[in-house]
Amino acid sequence: MSWTKEGLQELVKTKLTDRLFAVVSNREPYIHVSSVDEIQCVVPASGLTVALDPVMRACGGVWIAHGSGSADREVVDDKNRVSVPPDEPCYTLRRVWLTKEEEEGYYLGFSNEALWPLCHIAYTPPNFDEAHWNTYKRVNQIFADAVLEEVGDSQAFVFIQDYHLALLSRLIKARNPQVITAQFWHIPWPNPEAFRICPWGEEILDGLLGNDLLGFHIRYHCDNFLETVRRMLESRVDNERSAVNRGGTTTLVCPFPISVDFHRIARDAAKAEVTEEMEEIRRRWELGDEFIGIGIDRLDYTKGIPHRFRALDKFLAKYPEYQERMVFFQLGEPSRIHIKKYKELNAEIDDLVEEINWKYQSANWKPIIYVREHLSPTTLLAFNRLAHFCIVSSLHDGMNLVAKEFVSSRTDEDGVLILSRFTGAARELTEAILLNPYATDDFAESIRKAIKMPKEQRKARMRKLRQAVEENNIYRWAGSIISELANLGL
Ligand code: GDG
């Protein structure tokens, strides 16, 4: 049976009864920015917020997050709250303010220069800076204060998101032990050998074990976590129950593969404005009957973008008959640009695009069109529908929602997904063409296979992919977490 928004609402009503439902994350789901003479509301390019927004729309409650937009302060009330989504307000966004120095130390510094590379193992070494770590601890306390202000001394259920807030649950429970917390870690958890280089590893593990429930995308990450705890902390790891007992409290550690709102994406993709946008894209880039490939990413070194370009280069060199017959659109928004590694990645991508286009281009054609900007959901859906194939080539990815969005948008049951084996999504989307992005020759062959795949096969595979996402949708993800908490005696 497929989970629905209504099913989740029913579950929340019966299981959470009158508890306040609070989500906490670093990134906010809606950012207000000032542009010329008005305030715009932007949906950030973030897998986490894209996934959680439909859950909040269904459950209501309060979402506590860092207010990062230039006009964020202008739209909140005196309690720093604003109702969202703007088109149909149904939950409260409570903004937390951070200074530039706090943002640098906690977000860019410890979260993204230390924990992100530590957990992804994509051959970018983590940078452990004690000043960043101290700021990280301080900012976790700032978030805890905001949560406690929202929940008071009620028996709330606080759902903490991701690696920015590893210390939060204990800080909340120290002042209100009635609160129940679950935390979802959206990125991979590495093996103990990789994790043990973190100088504050024990404090991070202890912080996470403040939760009643801790979730990862796949069993493999749960096992890595349990093994890390077993080697690094004094505690009792119960492998059978997949739980850790430490100092009299128990944390259950379970996999919950995150997903998207399948039906909403399918519905939105069929809207007239998306069809118009498809025509606009065809006009703007003077597209004819070329095979169209797409890549949509937050520009991050874990997404394997240079690897995909090298494979496209190989493909065009080995199969010159596809020159002038294929166009690849690389779409995506620059991210974390103040970190040196990301600056280097952007430069590498620019160089590769220039080099490959120079090598193959003719008067009216070039193989790669690089659109490096924030695109609207309508434009992304239009590209998803136009594409003959979509490439997701992450070197390591907790889940990867781009793959699931592509599949959900293909109501025509056409299009081929080329997907890295190193994504969580590859465990469910087994009808995709699965590959190792480091193996450039095989990668080039996969592109050829996608282009040459007969229509019947494309349809049969896409039907199965769609079934998988429809069944394991975002409501199942949230519903499973809430049910698991209920079993714990919530
Ligand atoms: C983390 C984990 C996990 C991209 N460009 C634009 C834009 N996007 C949207 C995509 C998609 C989202 O951003 C990216 O989601 P991913 O899941 O691919 O990746 P992360 O941001 O790294 O997310 C990941 C996820 O958390 C959830 O748990 O799957 O493994 O790393 O929705 O469509 N959106 C807009 N404009 C863009 O230009 N509006």
Coordinates of C-alpha atoms and ligand atoms in Angstrom, one line a residue:
M1 CA 0.0 0.0 0.0
S2 CA 1.3 3.4 -0.9
W3 CA 1.5 6.0 2.0
T4 CA -0.3 9.2 1.5
K5 CA -0.4 12.7 3.0
E6 CA -3.8 11.8 4.6
G7 CA -2.4 8.5 6.0
L8 CA 0.5 10.4 7.7
Q9 CA -1.9 13.0 9.1
E10 CA -4.0 10.3 10.6
L11 CA -0.9 8.6 12.1
V12 CA 0.2 11.9 13.6
K13 CA -3.2 12.5 15.1
T14 CA -3.4 9.1 16.8
K15 CA 0.3 8.6 17.8
L16 CA 1.5 12.1 18.6
T17 CA -2.0 13.2 20.1
D18 CA -1.5 16.6 21.5
R19 CA 2.3 16.7 21.5
L20 CA 3.9 19.6 19.6
F21 CA 5.7 18.4 16.5
A22 CA 8.9 20.4 16.0
V23 CA 11.5 20.0 13.3
V24 CA 15.0 21.6 13.7
S25 CA 17.5 22.0 11.0
N26 CA 20.2 24.4 9.9
R27 CA 18.7 25.2 6.5
E28 CA 15.3 26.8 6.4
P29 CA 12.7 25.7 3.8
Y30 CA 11.9 29.2 2.6
I31 CA 14.4 32.1 2.3
H32 CA 13.2 35.7 2.0
V33 CA 15.6 37.8 -0.1
S34 CA 15.4 41.4 -1.1
S35 CA 15.5 42.1 -4.8
V36 CA 15.2 45.5 -6.5
D37 CA 12.0 46.8 -4.9
E38 CA 10.3 43.7 -3.5
I39 CA 10.9 40.7 -1.2
Q40 CA 11.1 37.3 -2.9
C41 CA 10.6 33.9 -1.3
V42 CA 13.1 31.3 -2.6
V43 CA 13.1 27.5 -2.2
P44 CA 16.7 26.5 -1.5
A45 CA 18.5 23.8 -3.4
S46 CA 18.7 21.4 -0.6
G47 CA 17.7 17.8 -0.4
L48 CA 16.8 18.0 3.3
T49 CA 14.3 20.9 3.0
V50 CA 12.8 19.5 -0.2
A51 CA 12.1 16.3 1.6
L52 CA 10.8 17.7 4.9
D53 CA 8.5 20.4 3.5
P54 CA 5.7 17.9 2.5
V55 CA 6.0 16.3 5.9
M56 CA 5.5 19.6 7.7
R57 CA 2.6 20.5 5.3
A58 CA 0.9 17.3 6.4
C59 CA 1.7 17.4 10.1
G60 CA 1.8 21.2 10.9
G61 CA 3.8 22.3 13.9
V62 CA 6.9 24.4 14.0
W63 CA 10.2 24.3 12.0
I64 CA 13.2 25.9 13.7
A65 CA 16.0 26.9 11.4
H66 CA 18.7 29.5 10.7
G67 CA 17.3 32.6 9.1
S68 CA 19.9 33.1 6.3
G69 CA 18.0 35.4 3.8
S70 CA 18.7 39.1 3.4
A71 CA 15.0 39.9 4.0
D72 CA 14.3 37.2 6.6
R73 CA 14.1 39.6 9.5
E74 CA 11.7 41.9 7.7
V75 CA 8.9 39.3 7.4
V76 CA 8.9 37.7 10.9
D77 CA 6.8 38.7 13.9
D78 CA 8.2 39.8 17.3
K79 CA 8.8 36.1 18.2
N80 CA 10.8 35.6 15.0
R81 CA 8.1 33.5 13.4
V82 CA 6.5 33.5 10.0
S83 CA 3.8 31.2 8.5
V84 CA 4.8 29.2 5.4
P85 CA 4.6 28.0 2.6
P86 CA 3.7 31.4 1.2
D87 CA 1.0 30.0 -1.2
E88 CA -0.8 28.0 1.5
P89 CA 0.5 28.7 5.0
C90 CA 0.1 25.6 7.2
Y91 CA 3.1 25.5 9.5
T92 CA 5.3 28.0 11.4
L93 CA 8.9 28.7 10.6
R94 CA 10.8 30.0 13.6
R95 CA 14.0 31.7 12.6
V96 CA 17.3 31.6 14.6
W97 CA 19.8 34.4 14.0
L98 CA 23.5 33.8 13.8
T99 CA 26.3 36.2 13.5
K100 CA 28.6 36.0 10.5
E101 CA 31.3 34.7 12.8
E102 CA 29.0 32.0 14.1
E103 CA 28.0 31.0 10.6
E104 CA 31.6 30.7 9.5
G105 CA 32.7 28.6 12.4
Y106 CA 29.7 26.3 12.8
Y107 CA 28.4 26.0 9.3
L108 CA 31.2 26.5 6.8
G109 CA 33.9 25.5 9.3
F110 CA 33.0 22.5 11.4
S111 CA 29.9 21.2 9.6
N112 CA 31.2 21.6 6.0
E113 CA 34.9 21.6 6.2
A114 CA 35.2 18.8 8.9
L115 CA 32.1 16.6 9.2
W116 CA 31.0 16.7 5.5
P117 CA 34.3 15.4 4.1
L118 CA 34.8 13.1 7.1
C119 CA 31.5 11.3 6.4
H120 CA 31.6 11.2 2.6
I121 CA 35.1 9.8 2.0
A122 CA 35.4 11.4 -1.4
Y123 CA 39.2 12.0 -1.1
T124 CA 38.9 15.5 0.3
P125 CA 40.6 15.7 3.7
P126 CA 38.6 17.1 6.6
N127 CA 39.9 20.3 8.3
F128 CA 39.6 20.1 12.1
D129 CA 39.9 23.5 13.7
E130 CA 39.4 23.9 17.4
A131 CA 37.9 27.4 17.1
H132 CA 35.3 26.0 14.6
W133 CA 34.5 23.2 17.0
N134 CA 33.9 25.7 19.9
T135 CA 31.6 27.8 17.7
Y136 CA 29.8 24.6 16.6
K137 CA 29.1 23.8 20.3
R138 CA 28.0 27.4 21.0
V139 CA 25.6 27.4 18.0
N140 CA 24.1 24.0 19.0
Q141 CA 23.3 25.7 22.4
I142 CA 21.7 28.6 20.5
F143 CA 19.4 26.2 18.6
A144 CA 18.6 24.4 21.9
D145 CA 17.5 27.7 23.5
A146 CA 15.3 28.4 20.5
V147 CA 13.7 24.9 20.7
L148 CA 13.1 25.2 24.4
E149 CA 11.5 28.6 23.9
E150 CA 9.1 26.9 21.4
V151 CA 8.3 23.8 23.4
G152 CA 8.3 25.2 26.9
D153 CA 7.9 22.4 29.4
S154 CA 5.5 20.5 27.2
Q155 CA 6.0 16.9 26.0
A156 CA 7.0 17.8 22.5
F157 CA 8.4 15.5 19.8
V158 CA 11.5 17.2 18.4
F159 CA 12.8 15.9 15.1
I160 CA 16.4 17.0 14.6
Q161 CA 18.0 17.1 11.2
D162 CA 21.5 16.3 10.1
Y163 CA 25.1 16.7 11.0
H164 CA 25.0 20.4 11.9
L165 CA 23.2 19.6 15.2
A166 CA 24.9 16.5 16.6
L167 CA 24.9 17.9 20.2
L168 CA 21.3 19.2 20.3
S169 CA 19.3 16.3 21.8
R170 CA 21.3 16.2 25.1
L171 CA 21.2 20.0 25.4
I172 CA 17.4 20.0 25.0
K173 CA 16.9 17.1 27.4
A174 CA 19.1 18.6 30.1
R175 CA 16.5 21.3 30.5
N176 CA 13.3 19.4 29.5
P177 CA 13.7 15.6 30.0
Q178 CA 10.1 15.1 28.8
V179 CA 10.9 15.9 25.2
I180 CA 11.3 13.0 22.9
T181 CA 13.9 13.4 20.2
A182 CA 14.6 11.6 16.9
Q183 CA 17.5 12.6 14.7
F184 CA 18.0 11.9 11.0
W185 CA 21.5 12.0 9.6
H186 CA 21.1 12.8 5.9
I187 CA 24.7 12.0 4.9
P188 CA 26.6 8.7 5.0
W189 CA 28.2 7.4 8.3
P190 CA 31.8 6.3 7.6
N191 CA 33.5 3.2 8.9
P192 CA 35.3 3.5 12.3
E193 CA 38.8 3.8 10.7
A194 CA 37.7 6.9 8.8
F195 CA 35.7 8.4 11.7
R196 CA 38.4 7.9 14.4
I197 CA 40.5 10.8 13.0
C198 CA 38.0 13.3 14.3
P199 CA 39.5 14.9 17.5
W200 CA 36.0 15.4 19.0
G201 CA 34.6 12.1 17.8
E202 CA 33.6 10.9 21.3
E203 CA 31.6 14.0 22.0
I204 CA 29.8 13.8 18.7
L205 CA 28.9 10.1 19.3
D206 CA 27.8 10.9 22.9
G207 CA 25.7 13.8 21.6
L208 CA 23.9 11.7 19.0
L209 CA 23.2 9.1 21.7
G210 CA 21.1 11.6 23.5
N211 CA 18.3 10.8 21.0
D212 CA 15.6 8.1 21.5
L213 CA 15.9 7.2 17.8
L214 CA 18.6 7.8 15.3
G215 CA 18.0 7.3 11.6
F216 CA 20.2 6.8 8.6
H217 CA 19.2 6.2 5.0
I218 CA 20.5 2.6 4.7
R219 CA 21.4 -0.3 7.0
Y220 CA 25.1 0.0 5.9
H221 CA 25.3 3.4 7.6
C222 CA 23.6 2.2 10.7
D223 CA 26.1 -0.7 11.0
N224 CA 29.0 1.7 10.5
F225 CA 27.6 3.9 13.3
L226 CA 27.1 1.0 15.7
E227 CA 30.6 -0.3 15.0
T228 CA 32.1 3.2 15.6
V229 CA 30.3 3.4 18.9
R230 CA 31.4 -0.1 19.9
R231 CA 35.1 0.8 19.3
M232 CA 35.1 4.4 20.6
L233 CA 32.7 4.7 23.5
E234 CA 31.9 3.0 26.7
S235 CA 28.5 1.6 26.0
R236 CA 26.6 -1.6 25.3
V237 CA 25.8 -2.1 21.6
D238 CA 22.9 -4.5 21.2
N239 CA 23.2 -5.6 17.5
E240 CA 20.1 -7.7 17.6
R241 CA 17.9 -4.8 18.5
S242 CA 20.1 -2.3 16.6
A243 CA 20.3 -0.2 19.8
V244 CA 22.9 1.4 22.1
N245 CA 22.6 1.6 25.8
R246 CA 24.7 4.2 27.5
G247 CA 24.4 5.6 31.0
G248 CA 20.9 4.1 31.5
T249 CA 19.4 5.5 28.2
T250 CA 18.8 3.6 25.0
T251 CA 19.0 4.9 21.4
L252 CA 17.5 2.8 18.6
V253 CA 19.5 3.1 15.4
C254 CA 17.4 2.3 12.2
P255 CA 17.5 2.8 8.5
F256 CA 14.8 5.0 6.9
P257 CA 15.3 5.6 3.2
I258 CA 14.2 9.2 2.5
S259 CA 12.2 10.0 -0.6
V260 CA 10.1 12.6 -2.4
D261 CA 6.4 13.5 -2.7
F262 CA 5.9 11.2 -5.7
H263 CA 2.3 12.2 -6.6
R264 CA 2.8 15.9 -6.1
I265 CA 5.8 15.9 -8.4
A266 CA 3.9 13.9 -11.0
R267 CA 1.0 16.3 -10.7
D268 CA 3.2 19.4 -11.0
A269 CA 5.2 18.0 -13.9
A270 CA 1.9 17.6 -15.9
K271 CA 1.0 21.3 -15.5
A272 CA 0.7 23.6 -18.5
E273 CA 3.3 25.9 -17.2
V274 CA 5.9 23.1 -17.3
T275 CA 4.9 22.2 -20.9
E276 CA 5.3 25.9 -21.8
E277 CA 8.7 26.0 -20.1
M278 CA 9.8 22.9 -22.2
E279 CA 9.0 24.8 -25.3
E280 CA 10.8 27.8 -24.0
I281 CA 13.9 25.7 -23.4
R282 CA 13.8 24.2 -26.9
R283 CA 13.5 27.8 -28.3
R284 CA 16.2 29.3 -26.2
W285 CA 18.8 26.7 -27.0
E286 CA 17.6 26.0 -30.5
L287 CA 17.1 22.3 -29.8
G288 CA 16.2 20.0 -32.6
D289 CA 16.0 16.2 -32.4
E290 CA 19.2 15.8 -30.4
F291 CA 19.4 13.3 -27.5
I292 CA 19.1 15.4 -24.4
G293 CA 21.0 14.4 -21.2
I294 CA 20.7 16.3 -17.9
G295 CA 22.6 16.5 -14.6
I296 CA 21.0 18.5 -11.7
D297 CA 23.2 19.1 -8.7
R298 CA 24.0 21.4 -5.9
L299 CA 27.6 22.0 -7.0
D300 CA 29.5 19.8 -4.6
Y301 CA 32.6 17.7 -4.9
T302 CA 30.7 14.6 -3.7
K303 CA 28.4 14.7 -6.7
G304 CA 31.1 13.5 -9.2
I305 CA 30.5 16.3 -11.8
P306 CA 34.0 16.3 -13.3
H307 CA 33.8 12.5 -13.5
R308 CA 30.6 12.8 -15.6
F309 CA 32.3 15.3 -17.9
R310 CA 35.3 13.0 -18.4
A311 CA 32.9 10.2 -19.3
L312 CA 31.0 12.4 -21.8
D313 CA 34.4 13.3 -23.4
K314 CA 35.2 9.6 -23.7
F315 CA 31.8 8.8 -25.2
L316 CA 32.1 11.5 -27.9
A317 CA 35.6 10.5 -28.7
K318 CA 34.8 6.8 -29.0
Y319 CA 31.4 7.3 -30.7
P320 CA 31.9 10.3 -33.0
E321 CA 28.6 9.6 -34.7
Y322 CA 26.9 11.1 -31.7
Q323 CA 28.7 14.5 -32.1
E324 CA 26.0 17.1 -33.0
R325 CA 23.4 14.5 -32.0
M326 CA 23.6 14.8 -28.2
V327 CA 23.4 17.8 -25.9
F328 CA 24.1 17.5 -22.2
F329 CA 22.7 20.2 -19.8
Q330 CA 24.5 20.6 -16.5
L331 CA 22.3 22.5 -14.2
G332 CA 22.8 23.6 -10.7
E333 CA 23.4 26.1 -8.1
P334 CA 26.8 27.0 -6.6
S335 CA 27.0 26.0 -3.0
R336 CA 29.3 26.8 0.0
I337 CA 31.3 29.0 -2.3
H338 CA 33.3 30.5 0.6
I339 CA 35.1 27.2 1.1
K340 CA 38.3 26.8 -0.9
K341 CA 37.5 23.2 -2.1
Y342 CA 34.3 24.5 -3.6
K343 CA 36.0 27.4 -5.3
E344 CA 38.5 24.9 -6.8
L345 CA 35.6 22.6 -7.9
N346 CA 33.9 25.5 -9.7
A347 CA 37.1 26.4 -11.5
E348 CA 37.6 22.7 -12.5
I349 CA 34.1 22.4 -13.8
D350 CA 34.5 25.7 -15.8
D351 CA 37.8 24.4 -17.3
L352 CA 36.4 21.0 -18.2
V353 CA 33.3 22.4 -19.9
E354 CA 35.4 24.9 -21.9
E355 CA 37.9 22.2 -22.9
I356 CA 35.3 19.6 -24.0
N357 CA 33.2 22.1 -25.8
W358 CA 36.3 23.4 -27.6
K359 CA 37.3 19.9 -28.6
Y360 CA 34.0 19.0 -30.2
Q361 CA 31.9 22.0 -31.0
S362 CA 30.8 23.1 -34.5
A363 CA 29.2 26.3 -35.8
N364 CA 25.8 25.4 -34.4
W365 CA 26.4 22.9 -31.7
K366 CA 28.3 22.3 -28.5
P367 CA 28.0 19.2 -26.4
I368 CA 27.7 20.7 -22.9
I369 CA 25.4 23.5 -21.9
Y370 CA 26.3 24.6 -18.4
V371 CA 23.6 26.6 -16.5
R372 CA 25.1 27.6 -13.2
E373 CA 22.3 29.3 -11.4
H374 CA 19.4 28.8 -9.1
L375 CA 16.5 27.4 -11.2
S376 CA 12.8 27.4 -10.4
P377 CA 11.1 24.1 -9.6
T378 CA 9.1 24.6 -12.9
T379 CA 12.3 24.9 -14.9
L380 CA 13.8 21.8 -13.2
L381 CA 10.6 19.8 -14.0
A382 CA 10.7 20.9 -17.6
F383 CA 14.3 19.6 -17.9
N384 CA 13.4 16.4 -16.2
R385 CA 10.6 15.8 -18.8
L386 CA 12.7 16.8 -21.8
A387 CA 15.6 14.5 -21.0
H388 CA 16.3 11.2 -22.7
F389 CA 18.7 10.4 -19.9
C390 CA 19.6 11.8 -16.5
I391 CA 23.0 11.3 -14.9
V392 CA 23.5 11.1 -11.1
S393 CA 27.2 10.2 -10.6
S394 CA 27.9 10.9 -6.9
L395 CA 31.1 9.6 -5.5
H396 CA 29.2 9.0 -2.3
D397 CA 25.7 10.3 -1.4
G398 CA 23.4 9.5 1.5
M399 CA 20.4 9.1 -0.7
N400 CA 20.2 11.5 -3.7
L401 CA 16.8 13.0 -4.4
V402 CA 17.5 14.2 -7.9
A403 CA 17.3 10.6 -9.1
K404 CA 13.9 10.1 -7.4
E405 CA 12.6 13.5 -8.7
F406 CA 13.5 12.5 -12.3
V407 CA 11.6 9.2 -12.0
S408 CA 8.6 10.8 -10.3
S409 CA 8.3 13.5 -13.0
R410 CA 8.2 10.9 -15.9
T411 CA 4.5 10.2 -16.2
D412 CA 5.2 9.3 -19.8
E413 CA 7.2 6.3 -18.4
D414 CA 10.1 7.2 -20.6
G415 CA 13.7 8.4 -20.0
V416 CA 16.7 6.5 -18.7
L417 CA 18.3 7.0 -15.3
I418 CA 22.1 6.5 -15.0
L419 CA 22.9 6.2 -11.3
S420 CA 26.0 5.8 -9.2
R421 CA 26.2 2.7 -7.1
F422 CA 27.5 4.8 -4.3
T423 CA 24.2 6.6 -3.6
G424 CA 21.7 5.3 -1.1
A425 CA 19.1 5.6 -4.0
A426 CA 20.9 2.8 -5.9
R427 CA 19.6 0.2 -3.3
E428 CA 16.0 0.9 -4.3
L429 CA 16.4 2.1 -7.9
T430 CA 17.9 -1.2 -9.3
E431 CA 16.3 -0.7 -12.7
A432 CA 18.5 2.3 -13.4
I433 CA 21.8 1.8 -15.3
L434 CA 24.1 1.5 -12.2
L435 CA 27.7 2.4 -12.4
N436 CA 31.0 3.3 -10.7
P437 CA 31.6 7.0 -11.5
Y438 CA 35.4 6.5 -11.2
A439 CA 35.4 3.9 -14.0
T440 CA 35.4 6.4 -16.9
D441 CA 35.3 3.8 -19.8
D442 CA 32.3 1.9 -18.3
F443 CA 30.6 5.2 -17.6
A444 CA 31.0 6.2 -21.3
E445 CA 29.5 2.8 -22.3
S446 CA 26.6 3.5 -20.0
I447 CA 25.8 6.7 -21.8
R448 CA 25.8 4.9 -25.1
K449 CA 23.6 2.2 -23.6
A450 CA 21.1 4.8 -22.3
I451 CA 20.9 6.4 -25.7
K452 CA 20.5 3.2 -27.6
M453 CA 18.1 1.5 -25.2
P454 CA 14.9 0.4 -27.1
K455 CA 11.7 2.1 -26.1
E456 CA 10.1 -1.0 -24.8
Q457 CA 13.0 -1.6 -22.4
R458 CA 13.0 2.0 -21.3
K459 CA 9.4 1.9 -20.5
A460 CA 9.6 -1.4 -18.6
R461 CA 12.4 -0.1 -16.5
M462 CA 10.9 3.3 -15.9
R463 CA 7.6 1.6 -14.8
K464 CA 9.5 -0.4 -12.1
L465 CA 11.5 2.7 -11.0
R466 CA 8.3 4.6 -10.6
Q467 CA 6.7 1.8 -8.6
A468 CA 9.6 1.8 -6.3
V469 CA 9.4 5.6 -5.6
E470 CA 5.6 5.6 -5.4
E471 CA 5.7 2.9 -2.8
N472 CA 8.7 4.3 -0.8
N473 CA 7.6 7.9 -0.8
I474 CA 8.3 10.7 1.6
Y475 CA 5.1 9.9 3.7
R476 CA 6.3 6.4 4.3
W477 CA 9.7 7.8 5.5
A478 CA 8.1 10.1 8.0
G479 CA 5.4 7.6 8.9
S480 CA 7.9 4.9 9.6
I481 CA 9.9 7.2 11.9
I482 CA 6.8 8.3 13.9
S483 CA 5.6 4.6 14.1
E484 CA 9.0 3.5 15.4
L485 CA 8.9 6.2 18.1
A486 CA 5.3 5.1 19.0
N487 CA 6.6 1.6 19.5
L488 CA 9.1 2.9 21.9
G489 CA 6.2 4.1 24.1
L490 CA 6.0 7.7 23.0
Ligands
GDG1 C1 21.4 15.8 1.4 C2 22.2 14.5 1.1 C3 20.1 13.3 0.6 C4 19.4 21.4 -7.2 N1 19.6 22.5 -8.0 C5 18.5 23.3 -7.8 C6 17.6 22.6 -6.9 N2 18.1 21.5 -6.6 C7 17.5 20.5 -5.7 C8 17.3 19.1 -6.4 C9 17.1 18.3 -5.1 C10 18.0 19.0 -4.1 O1 18.3 20.2 -4.6 C11 19.3 18.2 -3.9 O2 19.0 17.0 -3.2 P1 20.1 15.8 -3.1 O3 19.4 14.7 -2.4 O4 20.5 15.4 -4.5 O5 21.3 16.3 -2.3 P2 21.8 17.2 -1.0 O6 21.4 18.6 -1.1 O7 23.3 17.0 -1.0 O8 21.1 16.5 0.2 C12 21.5 13.6 0.1 C13 19.4 14.5 1.0 O9 20.1 15.3 1.9 C14 18.0 14.2 1.7 O10 18.3 13.4 2.8 O11 19.4 12.7 -0.4 O12 22.2 12.4 0.0 O13 23.5 14.8 0.7 O14 15.8 18.3 -4.6 O15 16.1 19.1 -7.2 N3 16.4 23.2 -6.6 C15 16.1 24.4 -7.1 N4 16.9 25.1 -7.9 C16 18.1 24.6 -8.3 O16 18.9 25.2 -9.1 N5 14.9 24.9 -6.7

